[in-house]
């Protein structure tokens, strides 16, 4: 459970205190996805190996599928939106959420490989 909370808060998977991303705002144009090399609190390596976050595609893809399912049910079943407008709307929504989805995918990905360590700060 704490892993899920930690993913949403986008904190270091090891100490749960250091921030995973340099900027708090995911829509910060040039550095919205920038991450420090190491956790500023416990020193955990955030770039575990070259191309580590390519694997995060596997964790952001299910988020997109989940969102598409929710949006499809909402717009097609409840709003009864026309199909042409539905495709425009869903494209705009998913495109504008992209920075958040990528961040979540990366946060989930690193949380899969690094576990919480209570004494992380003291090492
Ligand atoms: Zn840390």
mmCIF file of C-alpha atoms and ligand atoms in Angstrom:
data_model
loop_
_atom_site.group_PDB
_atom_site.id
_atom_site.type_symbol
_atom_site.label_atom_id
_atom_site.label_comp_id
_atom_site.label_asym_id
_atom_site.label_seq_id
_atom_site.Cartn_x
_atom_site.Cartn_y
_atom_site.Cartn_z
ATOM 1 C CA UNK A 1 0.000 0.000 0.000
ATOM 2 C CA UNK A 2 2.781 2.423 0.854
ATOM 3 C CA UNK A 3 4.252 1.817 -2.610
ATOM 4 C CA UNK A 4 1.062 3.078 -4.265
ATOM 5 C CA UNK A 5 1.010 6.204 -2.081
ATOM 6 C CA UNK A 6 4.704 6.705 -2.803
ATOM 7 C CA UNK A 7 4.137 6.433 -6.575
ATOM 8 C CA UNK A 8 1.391 9.072 -6.449
ATOM 9 C CA UNK A 9 3.561 11.379 -4.323
ATOM 10 C CA UNK A 10 6.473 10.710 -6.761
ATOM 11 C CA UNK A 11 9.032 10.270 -4.010
ATOM 12 C CA UNK A 12 12.215 8.199 -3.858
ATOM 13 C CA UNK A 13 11.298 4.480 -3.571
ATOM 14 C CA UNK A 14 14.049 3.859 -0.996
ATOM 15 C CA UNK A 15 13.602 6.657 1.589
ATOM 16 C CA UNK A 16 10.120 7.955 0.586
ATOM 17 C CA UNK A 17 11.371 11.511 1.209
ATOM 18 C CA UNK A 18 13.480 12.735 -1.726
ATOM 19 C CA UNK A 19 11.606 13.890 -4.846
ATOM 20 C CA UNK A 20 11.932 11.746 -8.006
ATOM 21 C CA UNK A 21 11.655 14.750 -10.317
ATOM 22 C CA UNK A 22 13.606 17.999 -10.299
ATOM 23 C CA UNK A 23 10.538 20.195 -10.882
ATOM 24 C CA UNK A 24 7.223 19.766 -9.065
ATOM 25 C CA UNK A 25 5.265 20.921 -12.134
ATOM 26 C CA UNK A 26 4.996 18.161 -14.792
ATOM 27 C CA UNK A 27 4.086 20.819 -17.383
ATOM 28 C CA UNK A 28 7.361 22.674 -16.923
ATOM 29 C CA UNK A 29 8.301 22.862 -20.618
ATOM 30 C CA UNK A 30 11.941 21.775 -20.874
ATOM 31 C CA UNK A 31 12.551 19.971 -17.607
ATOM 32 C CA UNK A 32 9.179 18.489 -16.637
ATOM 33 C CA UNK A 33 10.679 14.999 -16.931
ATOM 34 C CA UNK A 34 14.110 15.851 -15.566
ATOM 35 C CA UNK A 35 15.212 13.658 -12.656
ATOM 36 C CA UNK A 36 18.227 14.090 -10.395
ATOM 37 C CA UNK A 37 20.931 11.399 -10.845
ATOM 38 C CA UNK A 38 20.636 10.463 -7.191
ATOM 39 C CA UNK A 39 18.091 10.941 -4.426
ATOM 40 C CA UNK A 40 18.910 14.208 -2.615
ATOM 41 C CA UNK A 41 17.997 12.589 0.741
ATOM 42 C CA UNK A 42 19.405 9.021 0.705
ATOM 43 C CA UNK A 43 21.599 8.997 -2.405
ATOM 44 C CA UNK A 44 19.656 6.200 -4.167
ATOM 45 C CA UNK A 45 20.700 6.006 -7.824
ATOM 46 C CA UNK A 46 17.723 7.153 -9.955
ATOM 47 C CA UNK A 47 19.427 6.243 -13.265
ATOM 48 C CA UNK A 48 19.939 2.616 -12.363
ATOM 49 C CA UNK A 49 21.314 1.745 -15.818
ATOM 50 C CA UNK A 50 21.423 3.419 -19.259
ATOM 51 C CA UNK A 51 17.951 3.457 -20.802
ATOM 52 C CA UNK A 52 16.375 2.295 -17.547
ATOM 53 C CA UNK A 53 13.189 4.310 -18.141
ATOM 54 C CA UNK A 54 12.553 2.824 -21.586
ATOM 55 C CA UNK A 55 11.013 -0.005 -19.574
ATOM 56 C CA UNK A 56 8.624 2.531 -18.056
ATOM 57 C CA UNK A 57 6.661 2.283 -21.317
ATOM 58 C CA UNK A 58 5.352 -0.998 -19.905
ATOM 59 C CA UNK A 59 3.990 0.781 -16.843
ATOM 60 C CA UNK A 60 2.586 3.903 -18.537
ATOM 61 C CA UNK A 61 0.783 1.905 -21.246
ATOM 62 C CA UNK A 62 -1.665 0.254 -18.782
ATOM 63 C CA UNK A 63 -2.398 3.714 -17.319
ATOM 64 C CA UNK A 64 -3.374 4.931 -20.812
ATOM 65 C CA UNK A 65 -5.568 1.863 -21.383
ATOM 66 C CA UNK A 66 -7.221 2.347 -18.000
ATOM 67 C CA UNK A 67 -7.904 6.050 -18.694
ATOM 68 C CA UNK A 68 -9.221 5.303 -22.188
ATOM 69 C CA UNK A 69 -11.623 2.747 -20.767
ATOM 70 C CA UNK A 70 -12.917 5.163 -18.123
ATOM 71 C CA UNK A 71 -13.243 8.026 -20.623
ATOM 72 C CA UNK A 72 -14.937 5.789 -23.206
ATOM 73 C CA UNK A 73 -17.557 4.638 -20.723
ATOM 74 C CA UNK A 74 -18.110 8.201 -19.520
ATOM 75 C CA UNK A 75 -18.382 9.895 -22.926
ATOM 76 C CA UNK A 76 -20.088 7.118 -24.907
ATOM 77 C CA UNK A 77 -22.426 5.663 -22.290
ATOM 78 C CA UNK A 78 -23.244 8.592 -20.014
ATOM 79 C CA UNK A 79 -22.735 11.687 -22.201
ATOM 80 C CA UNK A 80 -23.767 9.770 -25.388
ATOM 81 C CA UNK A 81 -21.244 11.798 -27.357
ATOM 82 C CA UNK A 82 -21.032 11.445 -31.162
ATOM 83 C CA UNK A 83 -18.179 9.194 -32.259
ATOM 84 C CA UNK A 84 -16.301 11.940 -34.183
ATOM 85 C CA UNK A 85 -16.346 14.252 -31.153
ATOM 86 C CA UNK A 86 -15.457 11.401 -28.864
ATOM 87 C CA UNK A 87 -12.219 10.714 -30.771
ATOM 88 C CA UNK A 88 -11.285 14.410 -30.774
ATOM 89 C CA UNK A 89 -12.041 14.751 -27.058
ATOM 90 C CA UNK A 90 -10.208 11.609 -25.974
ATOM 91 C CA UNK A 91 -7.151 12.554 -28.065
ATOM 92 C CA UNK A 92 -6.992 16.038 -26.533
ATOM 93 C CA UNK A 93 -7.447 14.706 -22.984
ATOM 94 C CA UNK A 94 -4.831 11.934 -23.306
ATOM 95 C CA UNK A 95 -2.375 14.250 -25.046
ATOM 96 C CA UNK A 96 -2.680 16.899 -22.339
ATOM 97 C CA UNK A 97 -2.269 14.288 -19.583
ATOM 98 C CA UNK A 98 0.870 12.846 -21.206
ATOM 99 C CA UNK A 99 3.427 14.516 -18.877
ATOM 100 C CA UNK A 100 1.611 13.162 -15.796
ATOM 101 C CA UNK A 101 1.218 9.689 -17.342
ATOM 102 C CA UNK A 102 4.932 9.502 -18.209
ATOM 103 C CA UNK A 103 5.871 10.592 -14.678
ATOM 104 C CA UNK A 104 3.563 8.008 -13.111
ATOM 105 C CA UNK A 105 4.962 5.311 -15.416
ATOM 106 C CA UNK A 106 8.515 6.133 -14.336
ATOM 107 C CA UNK A 107 7.555 6.304 -10.650
ATOM 108 C CA UNK A 108 5.879 2.869 -10.863
ATOM 109 C CA UNK A 109 8.840 1.460 -12.806
ATOM 110 C CA UNK A 110 11.519 2.484 -10.274
ATOM 111 C CA UNK A 111 9.270 1.376 -7.386
ATOM 112 C CA UNK A 112 9.216 -2.130 -8.888
ATOM 113 C CA UNK A 113 13.014 -2.392 -8.646
ATOM 114 C CA UNK A 114 13.839 -0.428 -5.476
ATOM 115 C CA UNK A 115 12.323 -1.268 -2.092
ATOM 116 C CA UNK A 116 11.706 0.948 0.909
ATOM 117 C CA UNK A 117 14.553 1.025 3.410
ATOM 118 C CA UNK A 118 13.734 2.472 6.815
ATOM 119 C CA UNK A 119 17.367 3.314 7.606
ATOM 120 C CA UNK A 120 18.134 4.695 4.132
ATOM 121 C CA UNK A 121 19.077 8.148 5.441
ATOM 122 C CA UNK A 122 21.616 6.838 7.923
ATOM 123 C CA UNK A 123 23.722 5.034 5.333
HETATM 124 ZN ZN1 LIG B 1 15.856 8.587 -1.221
#
